[in-house]
Short mmCIF file of N, CA and C and ligand atoms in Angstrom, two decimals:
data_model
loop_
_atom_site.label_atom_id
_atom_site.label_comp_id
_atom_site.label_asym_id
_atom_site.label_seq_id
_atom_site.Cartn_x
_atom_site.Cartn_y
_atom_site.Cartn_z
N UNK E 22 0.84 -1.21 0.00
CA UNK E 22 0.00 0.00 0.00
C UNK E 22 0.87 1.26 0.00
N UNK E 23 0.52 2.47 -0.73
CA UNK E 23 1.01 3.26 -1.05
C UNK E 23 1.22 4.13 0.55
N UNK E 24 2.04 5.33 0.83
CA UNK E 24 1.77 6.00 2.03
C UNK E 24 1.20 6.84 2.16
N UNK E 25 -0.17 6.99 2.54
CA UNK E 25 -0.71 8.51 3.00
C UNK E 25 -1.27 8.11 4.49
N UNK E 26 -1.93 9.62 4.88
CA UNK E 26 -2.46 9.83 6.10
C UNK E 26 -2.84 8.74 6.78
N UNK E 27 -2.40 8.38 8.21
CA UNK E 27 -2.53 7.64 9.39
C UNK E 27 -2.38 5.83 8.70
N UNK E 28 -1.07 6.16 7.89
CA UNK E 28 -0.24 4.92 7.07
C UNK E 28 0.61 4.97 8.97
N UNK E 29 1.35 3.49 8.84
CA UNK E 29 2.21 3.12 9.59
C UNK E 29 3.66 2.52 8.84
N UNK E 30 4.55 3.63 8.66
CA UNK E 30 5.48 3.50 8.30
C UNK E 30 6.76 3.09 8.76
N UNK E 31 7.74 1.63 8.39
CA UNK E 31 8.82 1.80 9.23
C UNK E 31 9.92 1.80 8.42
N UNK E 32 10.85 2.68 8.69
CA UNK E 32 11.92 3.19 7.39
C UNK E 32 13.50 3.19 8.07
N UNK E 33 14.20 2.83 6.94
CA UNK E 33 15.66 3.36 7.82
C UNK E 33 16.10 4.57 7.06
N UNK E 34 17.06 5.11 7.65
CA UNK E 34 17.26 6.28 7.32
C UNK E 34 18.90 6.69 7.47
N UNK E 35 19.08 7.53 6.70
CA UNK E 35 20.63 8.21 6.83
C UNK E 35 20.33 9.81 6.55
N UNK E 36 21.08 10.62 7.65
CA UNK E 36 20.97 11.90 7.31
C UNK E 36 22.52 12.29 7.04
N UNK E 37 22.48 13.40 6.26
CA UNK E 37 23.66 13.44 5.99
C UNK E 37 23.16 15.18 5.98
N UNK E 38 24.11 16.25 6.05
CA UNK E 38 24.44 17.88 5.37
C UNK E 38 25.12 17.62 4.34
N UNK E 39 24.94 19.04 4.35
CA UNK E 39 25.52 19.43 2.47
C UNK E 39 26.91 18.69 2.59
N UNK E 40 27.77 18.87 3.44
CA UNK E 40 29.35 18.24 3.23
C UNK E 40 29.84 16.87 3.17
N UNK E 41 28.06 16.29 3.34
CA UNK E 41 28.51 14.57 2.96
C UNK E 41 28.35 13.91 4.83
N UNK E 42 28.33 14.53 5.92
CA UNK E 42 28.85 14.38 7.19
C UNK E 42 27.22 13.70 7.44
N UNK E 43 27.42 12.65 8.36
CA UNK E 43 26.33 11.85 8.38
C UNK E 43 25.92 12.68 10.02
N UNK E 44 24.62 12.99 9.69
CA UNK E 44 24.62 13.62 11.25
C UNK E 44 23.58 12.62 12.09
N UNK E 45 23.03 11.32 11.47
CA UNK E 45 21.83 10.36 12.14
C UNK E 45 21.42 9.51 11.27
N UNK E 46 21.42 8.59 12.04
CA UNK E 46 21.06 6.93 11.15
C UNK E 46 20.67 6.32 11.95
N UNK E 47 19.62 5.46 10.93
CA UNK E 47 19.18 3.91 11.79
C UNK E 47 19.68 3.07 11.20
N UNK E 48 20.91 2.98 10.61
CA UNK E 48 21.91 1.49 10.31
C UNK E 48 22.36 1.01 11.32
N UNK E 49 22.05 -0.36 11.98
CA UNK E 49 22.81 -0.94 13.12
C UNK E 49 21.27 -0.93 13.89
N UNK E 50 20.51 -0.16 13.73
CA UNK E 50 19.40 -0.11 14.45
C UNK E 50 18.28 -0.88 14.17
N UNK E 51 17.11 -0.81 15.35
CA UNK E 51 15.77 -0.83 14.33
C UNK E 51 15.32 0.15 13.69
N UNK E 52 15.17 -0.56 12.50
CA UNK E 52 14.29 0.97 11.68
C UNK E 52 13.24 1.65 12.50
N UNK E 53 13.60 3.13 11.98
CA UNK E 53 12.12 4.28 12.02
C UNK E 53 10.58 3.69 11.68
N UNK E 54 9.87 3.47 12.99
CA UNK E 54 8.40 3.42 13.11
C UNK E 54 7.35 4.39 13.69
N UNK E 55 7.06 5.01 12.50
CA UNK E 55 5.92 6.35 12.88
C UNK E 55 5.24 6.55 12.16
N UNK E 56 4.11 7.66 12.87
CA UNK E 56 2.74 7.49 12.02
C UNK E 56 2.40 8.69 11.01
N UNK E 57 2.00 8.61 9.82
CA UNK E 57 2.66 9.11 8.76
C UNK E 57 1.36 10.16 9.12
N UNK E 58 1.39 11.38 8.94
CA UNK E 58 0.46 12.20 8.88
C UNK E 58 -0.01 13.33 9.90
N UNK E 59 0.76 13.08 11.28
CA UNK E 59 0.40 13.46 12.21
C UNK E 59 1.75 14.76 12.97
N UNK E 60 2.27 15.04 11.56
CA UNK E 60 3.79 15.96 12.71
C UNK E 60 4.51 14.99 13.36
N UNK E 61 4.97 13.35 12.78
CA UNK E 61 5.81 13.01 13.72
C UNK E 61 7.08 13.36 12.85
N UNK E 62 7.29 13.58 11.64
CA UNK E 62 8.42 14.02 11.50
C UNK E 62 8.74 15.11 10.71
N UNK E 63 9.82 15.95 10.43
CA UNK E 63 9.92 16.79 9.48
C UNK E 63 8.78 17.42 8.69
N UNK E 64 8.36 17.95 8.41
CA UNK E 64 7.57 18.45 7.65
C UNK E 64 7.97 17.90 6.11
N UNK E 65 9.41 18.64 5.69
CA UNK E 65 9.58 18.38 4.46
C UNK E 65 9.61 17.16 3.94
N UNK E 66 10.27 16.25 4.96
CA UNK E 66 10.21 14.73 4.75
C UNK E 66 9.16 14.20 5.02
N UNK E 67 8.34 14.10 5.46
CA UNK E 67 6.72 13.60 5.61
C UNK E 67 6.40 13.55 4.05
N UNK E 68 6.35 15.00 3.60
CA UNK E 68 5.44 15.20 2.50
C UNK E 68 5.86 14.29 1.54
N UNK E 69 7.54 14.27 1.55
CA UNK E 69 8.03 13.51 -0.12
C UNK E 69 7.97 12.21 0.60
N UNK E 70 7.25 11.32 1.76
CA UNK E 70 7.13 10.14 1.79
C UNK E 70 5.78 9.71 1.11
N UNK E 71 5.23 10.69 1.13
CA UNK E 71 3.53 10.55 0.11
C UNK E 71 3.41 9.54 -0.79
N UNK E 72 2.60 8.44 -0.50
CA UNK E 72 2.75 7.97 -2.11
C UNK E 72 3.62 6.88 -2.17
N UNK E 73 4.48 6.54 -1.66
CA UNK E 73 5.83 5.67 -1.55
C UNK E 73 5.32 4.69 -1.07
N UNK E 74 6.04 2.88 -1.39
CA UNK E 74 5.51 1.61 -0.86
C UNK E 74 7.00 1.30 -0.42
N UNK E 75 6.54 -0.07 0.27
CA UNK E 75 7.82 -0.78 1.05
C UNK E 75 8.27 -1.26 -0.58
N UNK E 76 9.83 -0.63 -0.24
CA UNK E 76 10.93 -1.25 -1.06
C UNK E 76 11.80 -0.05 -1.56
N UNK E 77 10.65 1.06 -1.83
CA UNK E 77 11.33 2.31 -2.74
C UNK E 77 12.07 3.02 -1.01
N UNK E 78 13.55 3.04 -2.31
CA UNK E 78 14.46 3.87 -2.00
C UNK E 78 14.67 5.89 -1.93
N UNK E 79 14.32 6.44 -1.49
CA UNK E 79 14.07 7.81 -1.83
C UNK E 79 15.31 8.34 -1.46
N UNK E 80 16.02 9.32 -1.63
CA UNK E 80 16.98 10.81 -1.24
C UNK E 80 15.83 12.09 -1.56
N UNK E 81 15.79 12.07 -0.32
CA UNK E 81 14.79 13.14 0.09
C UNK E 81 15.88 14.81 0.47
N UNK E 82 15.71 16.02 -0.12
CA UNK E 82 16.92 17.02 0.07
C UNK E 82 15.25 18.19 1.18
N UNK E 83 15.81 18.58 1.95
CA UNK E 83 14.92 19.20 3.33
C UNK E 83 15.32 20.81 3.49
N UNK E 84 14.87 21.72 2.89
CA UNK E 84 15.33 22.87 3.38
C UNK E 84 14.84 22.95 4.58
N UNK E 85 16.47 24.26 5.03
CA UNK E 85 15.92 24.59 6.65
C UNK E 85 14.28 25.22 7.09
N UNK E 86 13.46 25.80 6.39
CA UNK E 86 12.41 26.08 6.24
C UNK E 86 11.13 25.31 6.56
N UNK E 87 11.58 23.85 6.12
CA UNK E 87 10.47 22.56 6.08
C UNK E 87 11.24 21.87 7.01
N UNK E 88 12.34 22.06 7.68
CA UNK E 88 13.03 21.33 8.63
C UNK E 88 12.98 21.78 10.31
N UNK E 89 14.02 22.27 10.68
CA UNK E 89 14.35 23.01 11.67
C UNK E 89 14.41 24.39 11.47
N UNK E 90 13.80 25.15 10.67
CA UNK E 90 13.80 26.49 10.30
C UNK E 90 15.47 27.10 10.21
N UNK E 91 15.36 28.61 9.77
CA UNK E 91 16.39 28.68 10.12
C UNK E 91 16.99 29.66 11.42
N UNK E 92 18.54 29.89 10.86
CA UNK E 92 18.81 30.43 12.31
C UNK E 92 18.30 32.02 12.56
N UNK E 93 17.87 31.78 13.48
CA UNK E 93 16.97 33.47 14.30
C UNK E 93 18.67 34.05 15.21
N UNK E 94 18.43 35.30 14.55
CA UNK E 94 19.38 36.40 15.26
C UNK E 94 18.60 36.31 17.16
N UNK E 95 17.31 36.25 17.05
CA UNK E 95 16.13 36.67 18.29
C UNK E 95 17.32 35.38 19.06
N UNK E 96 17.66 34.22 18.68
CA UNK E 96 18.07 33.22 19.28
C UNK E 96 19.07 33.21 20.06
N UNK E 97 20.17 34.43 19.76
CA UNK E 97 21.57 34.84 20.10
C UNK E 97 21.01 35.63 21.41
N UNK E 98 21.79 35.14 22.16
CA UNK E 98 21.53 35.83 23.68
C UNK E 98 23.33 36.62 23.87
N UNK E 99 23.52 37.87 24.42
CA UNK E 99 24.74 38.19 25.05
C UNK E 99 24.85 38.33 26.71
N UNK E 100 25.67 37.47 27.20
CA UNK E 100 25.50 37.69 28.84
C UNK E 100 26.96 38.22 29.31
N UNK E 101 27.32 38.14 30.29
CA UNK E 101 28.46 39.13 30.83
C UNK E 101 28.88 37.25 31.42
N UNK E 102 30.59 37.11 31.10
CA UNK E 102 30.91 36.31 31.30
C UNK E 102 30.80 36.03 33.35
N UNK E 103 30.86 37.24 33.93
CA UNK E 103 31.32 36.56 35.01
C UNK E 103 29.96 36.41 35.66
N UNK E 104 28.22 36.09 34.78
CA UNK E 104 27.42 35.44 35.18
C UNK E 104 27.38 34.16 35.07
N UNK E 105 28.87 33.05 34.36
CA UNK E 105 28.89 31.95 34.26
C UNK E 105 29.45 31.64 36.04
N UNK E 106 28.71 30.49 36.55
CA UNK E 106 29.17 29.92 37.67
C UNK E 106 29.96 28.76 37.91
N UNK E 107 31.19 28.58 38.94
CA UNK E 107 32.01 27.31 38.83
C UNK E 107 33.31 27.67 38.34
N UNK E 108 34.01 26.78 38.34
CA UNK E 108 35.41 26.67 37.58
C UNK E 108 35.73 26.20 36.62
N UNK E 109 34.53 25.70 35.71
CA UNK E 109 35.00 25.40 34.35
C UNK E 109 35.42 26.63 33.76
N UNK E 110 36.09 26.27 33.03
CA UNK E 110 36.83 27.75 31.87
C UNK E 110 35.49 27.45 30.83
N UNK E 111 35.04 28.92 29.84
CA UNK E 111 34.09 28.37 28.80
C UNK E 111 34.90 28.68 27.74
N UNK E 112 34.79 27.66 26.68
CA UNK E 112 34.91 28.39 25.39
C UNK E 112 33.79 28.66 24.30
N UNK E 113 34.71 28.85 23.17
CA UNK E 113 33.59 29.11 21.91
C UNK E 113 33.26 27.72 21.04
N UNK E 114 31.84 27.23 21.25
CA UNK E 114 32.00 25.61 20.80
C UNK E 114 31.14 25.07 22.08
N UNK E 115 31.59 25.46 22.89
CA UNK E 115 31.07 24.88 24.33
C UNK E 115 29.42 24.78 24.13
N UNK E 116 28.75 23.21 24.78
CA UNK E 116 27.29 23.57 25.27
C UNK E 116 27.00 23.79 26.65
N UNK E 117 26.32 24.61 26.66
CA UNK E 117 26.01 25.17 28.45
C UNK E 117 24.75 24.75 28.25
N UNK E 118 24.11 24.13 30.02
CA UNK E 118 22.67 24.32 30.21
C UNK E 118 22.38 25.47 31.01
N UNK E 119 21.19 25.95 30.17
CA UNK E 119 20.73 27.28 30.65
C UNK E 119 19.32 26.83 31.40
N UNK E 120 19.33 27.55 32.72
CA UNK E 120 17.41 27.46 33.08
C UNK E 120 16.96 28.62 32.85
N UNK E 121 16.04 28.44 32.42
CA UNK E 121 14.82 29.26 31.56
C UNK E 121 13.63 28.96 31.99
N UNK E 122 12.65 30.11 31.83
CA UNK E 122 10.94 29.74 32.23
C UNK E 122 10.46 29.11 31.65
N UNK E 123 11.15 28.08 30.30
CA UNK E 123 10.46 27.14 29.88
C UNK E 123 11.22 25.59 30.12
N UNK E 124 12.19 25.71 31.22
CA UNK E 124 12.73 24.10 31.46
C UNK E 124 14.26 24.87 31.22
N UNK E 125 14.97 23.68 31.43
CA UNK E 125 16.34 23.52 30.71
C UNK E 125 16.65 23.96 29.62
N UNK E 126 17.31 24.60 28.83
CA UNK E 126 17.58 24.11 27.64
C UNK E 126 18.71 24.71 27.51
N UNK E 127 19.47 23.81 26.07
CA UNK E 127 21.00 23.87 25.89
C UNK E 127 20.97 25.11 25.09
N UNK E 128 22.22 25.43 25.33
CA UNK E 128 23.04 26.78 24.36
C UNK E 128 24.52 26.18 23.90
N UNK E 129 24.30 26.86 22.87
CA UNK E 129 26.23 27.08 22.67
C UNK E 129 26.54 28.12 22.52
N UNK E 130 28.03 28.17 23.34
CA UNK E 130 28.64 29.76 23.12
C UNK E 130 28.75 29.92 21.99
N UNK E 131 28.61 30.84 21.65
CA UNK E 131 29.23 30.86 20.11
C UNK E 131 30.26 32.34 19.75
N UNK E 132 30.23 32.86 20.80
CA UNK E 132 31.54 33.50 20.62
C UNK E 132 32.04 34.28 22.34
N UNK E 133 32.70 34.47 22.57
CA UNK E 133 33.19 35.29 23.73
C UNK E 133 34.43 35.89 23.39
N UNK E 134 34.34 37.73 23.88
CA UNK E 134 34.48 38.83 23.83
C UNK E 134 34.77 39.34 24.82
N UNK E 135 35.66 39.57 25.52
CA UNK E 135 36.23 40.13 26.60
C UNK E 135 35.27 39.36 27.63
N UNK E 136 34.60 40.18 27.76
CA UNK E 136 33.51 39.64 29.82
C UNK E 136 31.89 39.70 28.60
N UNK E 137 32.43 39.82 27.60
CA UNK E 137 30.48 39.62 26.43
C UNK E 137 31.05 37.88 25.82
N UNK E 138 29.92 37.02 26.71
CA UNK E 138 30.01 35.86 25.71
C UNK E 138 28.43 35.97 25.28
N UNK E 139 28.57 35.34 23.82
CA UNK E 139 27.25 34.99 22.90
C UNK E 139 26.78 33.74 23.01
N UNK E 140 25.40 33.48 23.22
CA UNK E 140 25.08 31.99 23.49
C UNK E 140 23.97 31.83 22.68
N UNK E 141 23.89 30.58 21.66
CA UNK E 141 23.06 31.09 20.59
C UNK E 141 22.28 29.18 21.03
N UNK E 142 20.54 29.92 21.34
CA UNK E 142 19.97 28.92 21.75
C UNK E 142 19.04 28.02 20.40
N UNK E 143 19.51 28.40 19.40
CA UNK E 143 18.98 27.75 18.00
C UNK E 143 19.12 26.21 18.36
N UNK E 144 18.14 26.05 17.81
CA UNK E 144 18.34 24.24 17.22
C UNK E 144 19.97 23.56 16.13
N UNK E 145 20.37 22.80 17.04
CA UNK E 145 21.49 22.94 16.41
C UNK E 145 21.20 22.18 14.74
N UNK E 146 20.04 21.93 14.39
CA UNK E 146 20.47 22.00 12.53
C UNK E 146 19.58 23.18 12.31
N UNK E 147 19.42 24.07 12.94
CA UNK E 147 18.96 25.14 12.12
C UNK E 147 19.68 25.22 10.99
N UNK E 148 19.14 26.43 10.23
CA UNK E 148 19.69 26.92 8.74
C UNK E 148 20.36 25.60 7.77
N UNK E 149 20.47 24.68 8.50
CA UNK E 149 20.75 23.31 7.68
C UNK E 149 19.92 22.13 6.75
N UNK E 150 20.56 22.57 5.64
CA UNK E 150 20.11 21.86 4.84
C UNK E 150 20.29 20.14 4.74
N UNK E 151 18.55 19.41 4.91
CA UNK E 151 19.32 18.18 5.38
C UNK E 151 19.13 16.93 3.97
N UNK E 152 20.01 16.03 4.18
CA UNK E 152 19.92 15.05 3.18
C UNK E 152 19.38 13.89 3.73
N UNK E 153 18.72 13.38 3.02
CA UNK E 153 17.62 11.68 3.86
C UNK E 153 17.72 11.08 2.64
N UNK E 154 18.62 9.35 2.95
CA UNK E 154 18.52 8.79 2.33
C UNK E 154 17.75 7.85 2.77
N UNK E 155 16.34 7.59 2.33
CA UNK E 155 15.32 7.03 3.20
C UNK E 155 15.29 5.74 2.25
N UNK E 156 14.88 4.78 3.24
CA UNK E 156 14.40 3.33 2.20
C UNK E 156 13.10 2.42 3.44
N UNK E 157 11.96 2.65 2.59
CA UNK E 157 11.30 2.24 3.17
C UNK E 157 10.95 0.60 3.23
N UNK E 158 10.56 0.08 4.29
CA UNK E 158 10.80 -1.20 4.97
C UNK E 158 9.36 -2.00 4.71
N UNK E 159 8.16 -0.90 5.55
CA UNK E 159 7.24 -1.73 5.28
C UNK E 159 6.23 -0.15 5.69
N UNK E 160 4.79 -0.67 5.34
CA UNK E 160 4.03 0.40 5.29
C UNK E 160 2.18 -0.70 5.72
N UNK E 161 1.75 -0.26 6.69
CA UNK E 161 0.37 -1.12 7.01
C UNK E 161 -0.26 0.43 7.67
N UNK E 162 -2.12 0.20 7.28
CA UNK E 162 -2.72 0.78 7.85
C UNK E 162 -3.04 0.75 9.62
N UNK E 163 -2.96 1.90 10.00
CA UNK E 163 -3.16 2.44 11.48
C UNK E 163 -4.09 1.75 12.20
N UNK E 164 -3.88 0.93 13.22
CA UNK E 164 -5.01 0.75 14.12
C UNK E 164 -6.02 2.03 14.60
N UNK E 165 -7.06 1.57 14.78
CA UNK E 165 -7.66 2.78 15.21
C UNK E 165 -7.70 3.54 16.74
N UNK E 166 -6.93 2.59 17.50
CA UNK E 166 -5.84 3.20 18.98
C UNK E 166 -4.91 4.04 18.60
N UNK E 167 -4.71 3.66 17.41
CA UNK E 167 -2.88 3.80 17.41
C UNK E 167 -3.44 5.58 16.80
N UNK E 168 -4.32 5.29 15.71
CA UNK E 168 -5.01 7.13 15.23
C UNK E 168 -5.28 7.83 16.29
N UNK E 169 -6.20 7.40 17.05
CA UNK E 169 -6.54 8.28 18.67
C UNK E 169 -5.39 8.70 19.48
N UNK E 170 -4.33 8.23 19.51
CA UNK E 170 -3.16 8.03 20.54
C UNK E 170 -2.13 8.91 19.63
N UNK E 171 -2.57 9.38 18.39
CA UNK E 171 -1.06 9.67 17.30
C UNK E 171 -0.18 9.60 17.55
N UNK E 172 0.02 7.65 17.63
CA UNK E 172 0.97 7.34 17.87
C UNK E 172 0.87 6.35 17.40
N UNK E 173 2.16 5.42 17.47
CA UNK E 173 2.39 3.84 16.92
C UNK E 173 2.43 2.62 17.98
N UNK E 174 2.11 1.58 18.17
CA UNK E 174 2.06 0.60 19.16
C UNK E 174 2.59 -0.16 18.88
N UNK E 175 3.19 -1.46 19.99
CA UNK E 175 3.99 -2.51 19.64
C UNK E 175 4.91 -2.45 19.32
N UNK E 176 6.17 -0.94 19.35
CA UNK E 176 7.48 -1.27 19.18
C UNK E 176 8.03 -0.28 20.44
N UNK E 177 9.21 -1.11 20.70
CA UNK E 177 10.19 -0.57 22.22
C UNK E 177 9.25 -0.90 23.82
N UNK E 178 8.38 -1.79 23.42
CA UNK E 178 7.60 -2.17 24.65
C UNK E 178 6.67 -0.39 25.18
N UNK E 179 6.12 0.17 24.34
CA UNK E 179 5.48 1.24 24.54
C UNK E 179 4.30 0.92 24.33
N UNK E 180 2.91 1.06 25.01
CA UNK E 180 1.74 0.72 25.70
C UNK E 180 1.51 1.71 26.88
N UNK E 181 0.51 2.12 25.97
CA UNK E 181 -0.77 3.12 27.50
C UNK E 181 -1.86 3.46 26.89
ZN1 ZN Z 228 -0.56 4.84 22.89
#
């Protein structure tokens, strides 16, 4: 069966950037099992899985736009170095956890300037353009739990 809306898709995958650099794979793994239609993945890659049966091979190319958007200037924070606490030394490269009113979340410096370091809280593939060499495995229609739940059942011992 072809893939559209509340299809159950399980795929392996290779991501790669523009420079060839593999940034995520399910080789060695179990393949990718998710439910096609619902925001479980990419936007851009969802769409070009449309249509596709178990066997076809796709290279799917993802602008940052349909991906992880890209990078927001709004994202770059400047703080005064001697609000870092502890004795680690920081550099430029470094990930720091920051608390924030919405949880944890990571930063990287991305530059420091006398007592001005920059901490830029983007998604780290923003502005990245991604490559998916997708090959799909197998493709069955959605239980009708699994539609209510938008989600997939029966793999990694996940049940509720
Ligand atoms: Zn469930």
């Amino acid at each position: 069966m072809k893939i559209g809306k509340h299809s159950v898709v399980s795929m392996h995958y290779t991501l790669k950037n523009q420079e060839g650099t593999v940034l995520d794979s399910s080789q060695g793994r179990e393949p990718l099992v998710y439910l096609h239609g619902v925001g479980g993945l990419i936007p851009g890659l969802e769409f070009q899985l449309n249509d596709k049966i178990a066997g076809d091979k796709i290279k799917a190319v993802v602008e940052p736009k349909d991906a992880y958007g890209e990078i927001s200037k709004d994202m770059l924070y400047e703080v005064p170095k001697s609000g870092f606490q502890g004795d680690e030394e920081i550099f430029e490269g470094m990930q720091v956890q920051l608390d924030t009113e919405h949880g944890p979340r990571l930063a990287v410096v991305s530059k420091i300037d006398g007592d001005k370091v920059t901490l830029d809280m983007n998604h780290p593939l923003a502005g990245v353009t991604l490559y998916f060499d997708v090959e799909i495995m197998n493709v069955r229609e959605a239980e009708k739990e699994e539609i209510s739940h938008g989600h997939v059942h029966g793999h990694g011992g996940h049940h509720h």
